[in-house]
Amino acid sequence: MTYQEILENARTCMGPYCKSCPVCNGLACRNTVPGPGAKGIGTGFIRNYQKWQELCVNMDTICENKIVDTSFTLFGQKAALPVFVAPVGALTLHYGDKLSDLQYNDILVPACADAGIAAFTGDGTNPAVMEGAVGALKRSGGCGVPTVKPWNMEAVREKLELVKTADPFAIAMDIDAAGLPFLKNMTPPAGSKTVDELRQIVEWAEKPFLLKGIMTVQGAKKALEAGASGIVVSNHGGRVLDQCPATADVLPAIVDAVGGRMTVLVDGGIRTGMDVFKALALGADAVLIGRPFVNMVYGGGAEGVKVLVEKLKSELADTMAMCGAHTLSEIKRSMLYGF
Amino acid sequence: MTYQEILENARTCMGPYCKSCPVCNGLACRNTVPGPGAKGIGTGFIRNYQKWQELCVNMDTICENKIVDTSFTLFGQKAALPVFVAPVGALTLHYGDKLSDLQYNDILVPACADAGIAAFTGDGTNPAVMEGAVGALKRSGGCGVPTVKPWNMEAVREKLELVKTADPFAIAMDIDAAGLPFLKNMTPPAGSKTVDELRQIVEWAEKPFLLKGIMTVQGAKKALEAGASGIVVSNHGGRVLDQCPATADVLPAIVDAVGGRMTVLVDGGIRTGMDVFKALALGADAVLIGRPFVNMVYGGGAEGVKVLVEKLKSELADTMAMCGAHTLSEIKRSMLYGF
Amino acid sequence: MTYQEILENARTCMGPYCKSCPVCNGLACRNTVPGPGAKGIGTGFIRNYQKWQELCVNMDTICENKIVDTSFTLFGQKAALPVFVAPVGALTLHYGDKLSDLQYNDILVPACADAGIAAFTGDGTNPAVMEGAVGALKRSGGCGVPTVKPWNMEAVREKLELVKTADPFAIAMDIDAAGLPFLKNMTPPAGSKTVDELRQIVEWAEKPFLLKGIMTVQGAKKALEAGASGIVVSNHGGRVLDQCPATADVLPAIVDAVGGRMTVLVDGGIRTGMDVFKALALGADAVLIGRPFVNMVYGGGAEGVKVLVEKLKSELADTMAMCGAHTLSEIKRSMLYGF
Amino acid sequence: MTYQEILENARTCMGPYCKSCPVCNGLACRNTVPGPGAKGIGTGFIRNYQKWQELCVNMDTICENKIVDTSFTLFGQKAALPVFVAPVGALTLHYGDKLSDLQYNDILVPACADAGIAAFTGDGTNPAVMEGAVGALKRSGGCGVPTVKPWNMEAVREKLELVKTADPFAIAMDIDAAGLPFLKNMTPPAGSKTVDELRQIVEWAEKPFLLKGIMTVQGAKKALEAGASGIVVSNHGGRVLDQCPATADVLPAIVDAVGGRMTVLVDGGIRTGMDVFKALALGADAVLIGRPFVNMVYGGGAEGVKVLVEKLKSELADTMAMCGAHTLSEIKRSMLYGF
């Protein structure tokens, strides 16, 4: 199947909310929650997407004509390109009952491993979700990043013990999940964590630890102070708080503050290999992409994952060649117009 | 009833002008006067709303996870959150004949007191309007702010004597009402007042006095010079003069000029707790919200007021938690992106 | 008749091109020539209008409450407000055959004099046009400004001798008419004039002389050097060259360069008394308004002129009062937001 | 036939993709490839067009009234105006089967020579395309610029030998064709070239050599270093890489860096003589126009070319006269507003 065919197929089986739009930009779903939309009036998602489109690249083809290498290594895990699948949860609720979280992970995790990338898996109030993810990760040799929600400390510790049994190459926590309704009113309280609490969690993890949901220089510095190996500059696709700036807006200053001392990933509205190039040019080490992989899994299963990975890799390589970068490390901020 | 249900209900009983739009942003009513729209070509209202949407907040959830306190005190009057209801008059004319000014106040004032906030009440050429408002305020223990129009000095003095009988915690004057057609051609003349005249009025009031309708640093300084306890940065929702800047545009400079020496409130296009957060981050002490409360009273009576107050409080608390502010005093301008 | 009724009436008798739009902003007619639109792709007209809308005014009603005086004097000619009617020609061609240039002037010139303002009259290849205008001006005691096209020097001299017989209080030349197709290919050549040629023309005029069609500081300085008494900052409503900046864009720098040493008028997209206020705040002494008066004359004759003049005067006075200016000389650039 | 009639006629015979829009701005065709659209999401074409529209010109008609001369000479070849036809290939694929590349060139090349300009001709995988172009150029006395694709060095050498037989006044290479799919996977590899390789190619050419597809100062300097006589600032109309800046964005800095030391041409979204004026004001020596000439050839044959050339010349002359420039060398950057 082609990318277009998979997208069309997804349109037939994604419940009432997601429209499997030709371009996944947050306009058709806006503030549709449940559904793929964003919180509040839905501008968080739209801004994320839009900002990448405003950035322009500096084409320069007076250079050697050689093979472009898009390969990337994160904490020892090799990837065919600097792209990971973002964690998505509550699939049935938001994307229709074709797939449960467990079924989704069972397709996604091995498909990513086969396609040369790795998936971040999500978490949920139902313990079976993380157990299922751990099972899928085990079967793929730990090729994935389980993402633990910021439960209370005791619950976090238990989840970490569980996920470590899959021997993943990294573990993440989406600290901004504090903004999700279902986490808010738990007893004992879930949500925000202090630097001291995070330091304890990092210690428990015994794996490279990624803090996802950083949107300020100050937050990035606290993550560094807590001992995280990396951060994901992210506003959770606009789903935890409305009216955040675009991740592309805040990325450069965060890279300037902590880049080189920790890994900096970014997500939010990244849709093409061109967008991936721009994120790397702004200083990110790699990116996460979420919703489009859901469309691919619903519409094409493992094949869908493969097709999107190939599309992204091809677009990234093309952009790199046209801007005169032949390895990821040659991508510079000066390859963006006006920078 | 839910907020959505009340809004839908309002749609059935708000006369021909107000459409009870899903988002009250000045687009559908534009220059509809009579009606809820604005003067001239109607951009004053639209700009007010739009400017809040352009501001972005800095999410940071690496912090202690503790209860958020939205409580606020104005001139000794405690409120559950830093929100007041803006004065609205000529209800029948602008919003349909379901409610007269007197009936509206009889519902609104006690409903606000019950919901933990306070209402500003309006004024009119018909003396019964202010008399009714005073009655409503008396029955609610002075929990409200009667707002006197800038009549001629003698008329102002009489109105002040009347409103003081309700022992309100503050008295206001919408000095920008000079732009309302019905005030323009009165004899003796009503409208603009000099600093000296205002100083006399403040003295007569014998209560904390708020000047509403300030849009410049110079105007704020004159209000301070006249002895006002506070100002409301406001362009009357665009209804007294077209083509004013948004209140969010002028607020920061006004706060920088007079903040700390007098209370600074703001209104104009504030619709959500997120907007309230932004106003406070720019330096306002609290905000006024007008039109949306009219929709609530028409569509749901006292229950409508309660539902909107709870919605605003919840949104404000959520935004505060996601930006790491646990009391109003912790909300800083640096919590807005780019500031 | 009301303004709305006259506009509606105009809609029934303005030929196929002008739509008598509720707001005359250049969108519906764009590049309709013949017709009221602009040259090229029509952005010149649209930009003119749009720029005024982007400017915001600083409301401040803490001031004395006194009568606003909008009266203005140009070269000894008193006017009720600082507004003149811009010269319009080829009426039948552009606005439909209800009125010829002669009939239009015969209605417009006395109607303006009666309403307390003055009209600029246009010129044409047919000598009868200027002869008719001169007749109308004579019958109104010279209350108007005949506007001579930049013919060859000999033809200009003849026209000047003719118009002086009406003893107008000023004479103008639309120097930018060099861009009109019908002027381009005349023999001897019409169009652009050097400073020396203009100095000669000014001398021949023996009246205060206005150069209309100045869009640069350099052009304004040359007009001053040529001995003109004033200029009209104008791009001919977009009809002589596409893609000019808005007149409101270039006005401030031109005023800063020659203001005080010569009269500076401005036209282009000015539609309301609010726009007039903004033009004066930017430094213009007065404004010209064109197309809307054509709509008024077609739709309401002399009454239409009166109604529009009253509307403009009322809007201007209202804006002045709300910004604390009680005479035209009190209108300052600081009354615009951001200046 | 008039310009409008030719455009309407083109609409009947341009295959399924090109709509022969009233304004050729990239909106209707966006990402239509095959077809006249651009790569990726199609913003490259749209941005090119849009940027010219944002630039405004400084009208000033106080100057001598004399004949405007638009004539231009490039490497000894005289042209009636500083406009060349951009190379277009694969006509049947993108614009419908009315014309093959050979038939198109056979109409275009002599029509251009007759109309006083010159055409750049394209290249293709089929050797007959360049052979046909060479034939057409021979028959027009070398009045044209054959444009060789960046094949591997050996293939380039062969092509150069072929095109030199037509004795053209210049030879070009579209170095950015590296981004075209059909070039990517050739063996030996085609595409990007180093400065050293280009120096060799320039030497082989033995004619003034133009490098087309330069979008950065760095690229322009490399072209100069390689010995090119000139460059074409171009992003291939958005067809080789999405999300490039507009050519008008990058032109001024490139002119400042290499202007005076080499010829600087520009293309991308230039549609009118007004746009040509703006390009020259920014510092270009001349411009290339592509798609509109395809519409003219399909809709009107040689007559279409003549009509468009006359239209462009008339618009350019008009703009020059209205801005006070009577020869191309008098067009200055200060004739653009804000520069």
CSV table of N, CA and C in Angstrom, one decimal, chain D residues 237-321:
chain,number,residue,atom,x,y,z
D,237,GLY,N,11.5,27.6,-8.9
D,237,GLY,CA,10.0,27.7,-8.8
D,237,GLY,C,9.4,26.8,-7.7
D,238,GLY,N,10.2,26.4,-6.8
D,238,GLY,CA,9.7,25.5,-5.7
D,238,GLY,C,9.7,24.1,-6.1
D,239,ARG,N,10.2,23.7,-7.2
D,239,ARG,CA,10.1,22.4,-7.7
D,239,ARG,C,11.2,21.4,-7.4
D,240,VAL,N,12.3,21.9,-6.7
D,240,VAL,CA,13.3,21.0,-6.4
D,240,VAL,C,13.4,20.8,-4.9
D,241,LEU,N,12.9,21.7,-4.1
D,241,LEU,CA,12.9,21.6,-2.6
D,241,LEU,C,11.9,22.5,-2.0
D,242,ASP,N,11.1,21.9,-1.2
D,242,ASP,CA,10.0,22.7,-0.5
D,242,ASP,C,10.6,23.6,0.5
D,243,GLN,N,9.8,24.6,0.9
D,243,GLN,CA,10.1,25.4,2.0
D,243,GLN,C,11.4,26.2,1.9
D,244,CYS,N,11.8,26.6,0.7
D,244,CYS,CA,12.9,27.6,0.5
D,244,CYS,C,12.3,29.0,0.8
D,245,PRO,N,13.1,29.9,1.2
D,245,PRO,CA,12.7,31.3,1.3
D,245,PRO,C,12.3,31.8,-0.2
D,246,ALA,N,11.6,32.9,-0.3
D,246,ALA,CA,11.4,33.5,-1.6
D,246,ALA,C,12.7,34.0,-2.2
D,247,THR,N,12.8,34.0,-3.5
D,247,THR,CA,14.0,34.5,-4.1
D,247,THR,C,14.1,36.0,-3.8
D,248,ALA,N,13.0,36.7,-3.7
D,248,ALA,CA,13.1,38.1,-3.3
D,248,ALA,C,13.6,38.3,-1.9
D,249,ASP,N,13.5,37.3,-1.1
D,249,ASP,CA,14.0,37.4,0.3
D,249,ASP,C,15.6,37.4,0.3
D,250,VAL,N,16.1,36.5,-0.5
D,250,VAL,CA,17.6,36.3,-0.5
D,250,VAL,C,18.3,37.2,-1.5
D,251,LEU,N,17.6,37.7,-2.5
D,251,LEU,CA,18.3,38.5,-3.5
D,251,LEU,C,19.2,39.6,-3.0
D,252,PRO,N,18.7,40.5,-2.1
D,252,PRO,CA,19.5,41.7,-1.8
D,252,PRO,C,20.9,41.3,-1.2
D,253,ALA,N,20.9,40.4,-0.3
D,253,ALA,CA,22.2,40.0,0.3
D,253,ALA,C,23.1,39.4,-0.7
D,254,ILE,N,22.6,38.6,-1.6
D,254,ILE,CA,23.4,38.0,-2.7
D,254,ILE,C,24.0,39.1,-3.6
D,255,VAL,N,23.2,40.1,-3.9
D,255,VAL,CA,23.6,41.2,-4.8
D,255,VAL,C,24.7,41.9,-4.0
D,256,ASP,N,24.5,42.2,-2.7
D,256,ASP,CA,25.5,42.9,-2.0
D,256,ASP,C,26.8,42.2,-1.9
D,257,ALA,N,26.8,40.8,-2.0
D,257,ALA,CA,28.0,40.0,-1.8
D,257,ALA,C,28.7,39.9,-3.1
D,258,VAL,N,28.0,39.7,-4.2
D,258,VAL,CA,28.7,39.4,-5.5
D,258,VAL,C,28.4,40.4,-6.7
D,259,GLY,N,27.4,41.2,-6.4
D,259,GLY,CA,27.0,42.1,-7.5
D,259,GLY,C,28.1,43.0,-7.9
D,260,GLY,N,28.2,43.3,-9.2
D,260,GLY,CA,29.3,44.1,-9.8
D,260,GLY,C,30.4,43.2,-10.2
D,261,ARG,N,30.6,42.0,-9.6
D,261,ARG,CA,31.6,41.1,-10.0
D,261,ARG,C,31.1,40.0,-10.9
D,262,MET,N,29.8,39.8,-10.9
D,262,MET,CA,29.2,38.9,-11.8
D,262,MET,C,27.7,39.3,-12.0
D,263,THR,N,27.2,38.8,-13.1
D,263,THR,CA,25.8,39.1,-13.4
D,263,THR,C,24.9,38.4,-12.5
D,264,VAL,N,23.8,39.1,-12.0
D,264,VAL,CA,22.9,38.4,-11.1
D,264,VAL,C,21.5,38.5,-11.7
D,265,LEU,N,21.0,37.3,-12.1
D,265,LEU,CA,19.6,37.2,-12.6
D,265,LEU,C,18.7,36.6,-11.4
D,266,VAL,N,17.4,36.7,-11.6
D,266,VAL,CA,16.5,36.1,-10.6
D,266,VAL,C,15.3,35.6,-11.2
D,267,ASP,N,14.7,34.6,-10.7
D,267,ASP,CA,13.4,34.2,-11.1
D,267,ASP,C,12.5,33.8,-9.9
D,268,GLY,N,11.3,33.3,-10.2
D,268,GLY,CA,10.4,32.9,-9.2
D,268,GLY,C,9.2,33.8,-8.9
D,269,GLY,N,8.1,33.5,-9.5
D,269,GLY,CA,6.9,34.3,-9.2
D,269,GLY,C,6.8,35.7,-9.8
D,270,ILE,N,7.7,36.0,-10.7
D,270,ILE,CA,7.7,37.3,-11.3
D,270,ILE,C,6.6,37.3,-12.4
D,271,ARG,N,5.7,38.1,-12.4
D,271,ARG,CA,4.5,38.0,-13.3
D,271,ARG,C,4.3,39.3,-14.1
D,272,THR,N,4.7,40.5,-13.6
D,272,THR,CA,4.4,41.7,-14.3
D,272,THR,C,5.6,42.6,-14.4
D,273,GLY,N,5.5,43.6,-15.2
D,273,GLY,CA,6.6,44.5,-15.3
D,273,GLY,C,6.9,45.3,-14.0
D,274,MET,N,5.8,45.4,-13.2
D,274,MET,CA,6.0,46.0,-11.9
D,274,MET,C,7.0,45.1,-11.0
D,275,ASP,N,6.8,43.7,-11.2
D,275,ASP,CA,7.6,42.8,-10.4
D,275,ASP,C,9.1,42.9,-11.0
D,276,VAL,N,9.2,43.0,-12.3
D,276,VAL,CA,10.5,43.2,-12.9
D,276,VAL,C,11.2,44.4,-12.3
D,277,PHE,N,10.5,45.5,-12.3
D,277,PHE,CA,11.1,46.7,-11.7
D,277,PHE,C,11.6,46.5,-10.3
D,278,LYS,N,10.8,45.8,-9.5
D,278,LYS,CA,11.2,45.5,-8.1
D,278,LYS,C,12.4,44.6,-8.0
D,279,ALA,N,12.5,43.6,-8.9
D,279,ALA,CA,13.7,42.8,-8.9
D,279,ALA,C,14.9,43.6,-9.2
D,280,LEU,N,14.8,44.5,-10.2
D,280,LEU,CA,15.9,45.3,-10.6
D,280,LEU,C,16.3,46.3,-9.4
D,281,ALA,N,15.2,46.8,-8.8
D,281,ALA,CA,15.5,47.7,-7.7
D,281,ALA,C,16.2,47.0,-6.5
D,282,LEU,N,15.9,45.7,-6.3
D,282,LEU,CA,16.7,45.0,-5.3
D,282,LEU,C,18.1,44.7,-5.8
D,283,GLY,N,18.4,44.9,-7.0
D,283,GLY,CA,19.8,44.7,-7.5
D,283,GLY,C,20.0,43.7,-8.6
D,284,ALA,N,18.9,43.0,-9.0
D,284,ALA,CA,19.1,42.0,-10.1
D,284,ALA,C,19.4,42.8,-11.4
D,285,ASP,N,20.2,42.1,-12.3
D,285,ASP,CA,20.4,42.7,-13.6
D,285,ASP,C,19.3,42.5,-14.5
D,286,ALA,N,18.6,41.3,-14.4
D,286,ALA,CA,17.5,41.0,-15.2
D,286,ALA,C,16.8,39.8,-14.6
D,287,VAL,N,15.7,39.4,-15.2
D,287,VAL,CA,14.8,38.3,-14.6
D,287,VAL,C,14.5,37.2,-15.6
D,288,LEU,N,14.2,36.1,-15.1
D,288,LEU,CA,13.6,35.0,-15.9
D,288,LEU,C,12.2,34.8,-15.5
D,289,ILE,N,11.3,34.5,-16.5
D,289,ILE,CA,9.9,34.2,-16.2
D,289,ILE,C,9.6,32.9,-16.9
D,290,GLY,N,9.0,32.0,-16.2
D,290,GLY,CA,8.7,30.6,-16.8
D,290,GLY,C,7.3,30.3,-17.1
D,291,ARG,N,6.5,29.9,-16.1
D,291,ARG,CA,5.2,29.4,-16.4
D,291,ARG,C,4.3,30.2,-17.2
D,292,PRO,N,4.3,31.6,-17.0
D,292,PRO,CA,3.4,32.4,-17.9
D,292,PRO,C,3.7,32.3,-19.4
D,293,PHE,N,5.0,32.1,-19.7
D,293,PHE,CA,5.3,31.9,-21.1
D,293,PHE,C,4.7,30.6,-21.7
D,294,VAL,N,4.7,29.5,-20.8
D,294,VAL,CA,4.1,28.3,-21.2
D,294,VAL,C,2.6,28.5,-21.6
D,295,ASN,N,1.9,29.2,-20.7
D,295,ASN,CA,0.5,29.5,-21.0
D,295,ASN,C,0.4,30.2,-22.3
D,296,MET,N,1.3,31.2,-22.6
D,296,MET,CA,1.2,32.0,-23.8
D,296,MET,C,1.4,31.1,-25.0
D,297,VAL,N,2.4,30.2,-24.9
D,297,VAL,CA,2.7,29.3,-26.1
D,297,VAL,C,1.6,28.4,-26.4
D,298,TYR,N,1.1,27.8,-25.3
D,298,TYR,CA,0.0,26.8,-25.5
D,298,TYR,C,-1.3,27.6,-26.0
D,299,GLY,N,-1.5,28.8,-25.5
D,299,GLY,CA,-2.8,29.4,-25.8
D,299,GLY,C,-2.7,30.3,-27.1
D,300,GLY,N,-1.5,30.7,-27.4
D,300,GLY,CA,-1.4,31.6,-28.6
D,300,GLY,C,-0.2,31.5,-29.5
D,301,GLY,N,0.7,30.5,-29.2
D,301,GLY,CA,1.8,30.3,-30.0
D,301,GLY,C,2.8,31.5,-30.0
D,302,ALA,N,3.4,31.7,-31.2
D,302,ALA,CA,4.3,32.9,-31.2
D,302,ALA,C,3.7,34.2,-30.9
D,303,GLU,N,2.4,34.3,-31.2
D,303,GLU,CA,1.7,35.5,-30.9
D,303,GLU,C,1.6,35.7,-29.4
D,304,GLY,N,1.4,34.6,-28.7
D,304,GLY,CA,1.3,34.7,-27.2
D,304,GLY,C,2.5,35.2,-26.6
D,305,VAL,N,3.7,34.8,-27.2
D,305,VAL,CA,5.0,35.3,-26.6
D,305,VAL,C,5.1,36.8,-26.9
D,306,LYS,N,4.7,37.2,-28.0
D,306,LYS,CA,4.8,38.6,-28.4
D,306,LYS,C,3.9,39.5,-27.5
D,307,VAL,N,2.7,39.0,-27.3
D,307,VAL,CA,1.7,39.7,-26.4
D,307,VAL,C,2.2,39.9,-25.0
D,308,LEU,N,2.8,38.8,-24.4
D,308,LEU,CA,3.3,38.9,-23.1
D,308,LEU,C,4.5,39.8,-23.0
D,309,VAL,N,5.4,39.7,-24.0
D,309,VAL,CA,6.6,40.6,-23.9
D,309,VAL,C,6.1,42.0,-24.0
D,310,GLU,N,5.2,42.3,-24.9
D,310,GLU,CA,4.7,43.7,-25.0
D,310,GLU,C,4.0,44.2,-23.6
D,311,LYS,N,3.3,43.3,-23.1
D,311,LYS,CA,2.6,43.6,-21.8
D,311,LYS,C,3.7,43.9,-20.7
D,312,LEU,N,4.7,43.0,-20.6
D,312,LEU,CA,5.7,43.2,-19.6
D,312,LEU,C,6.5,44.5,-19.8
D,313,LYS,N,6.8,44.8,-21.1
D,313,LYS,CA,7.6,46.0,-21.4
D,313,LYS,C,6.8,47.2,-21.1
D,314,SER,N,5.5,47.2,-21.4
D,314,SER,CA,4.7,48.4,-21.1
D,314,SER,C,4.5,48.6,-19.6
D,315,GLU,N,4.3,47.5,-18.9
D,315,GLU,CA,4.2,47.7,-17.4
D,315,GLU,C,5.5,48.2,-16.8
D,316,LEU,N,6.6,47.6,-17.3
D,316,LEU,CA,7.9,48.1,-16.7
D,316,LEU,C,8.2,49.5,-17.0
D,317,ALA,N,7.9,49.9,-18.3
D,317,ALA,CA,8.1,51.3,-18.7
D,317,ALA,C,7.3,52.3,-17.9
D,318,ASP,N,6.0,51.9,-17.6
D,318,ASP,CA,5.1,52.7,-16.9
D,318,ASP,C,5.6,52.8,-15.4
D,319,THR,N,6.0,51.8,-14.8
D,319,THR,CA,6.5,51.8,-13.4
D,319,THR,C,7.7,52.7,-13.4
D,320,MET,N,8.6,52.5,-14.3
D,320,MET,CA,9.9,53.3,-14.4
D,320,MET,C,9.5,54.8,-14.5
D,321,ALA,N,8.6,55.2,-15.4
D,321,ALA,CA,8.2,56.6,-15.5
D,321,ALA,C,7.6,57.1,-14.3
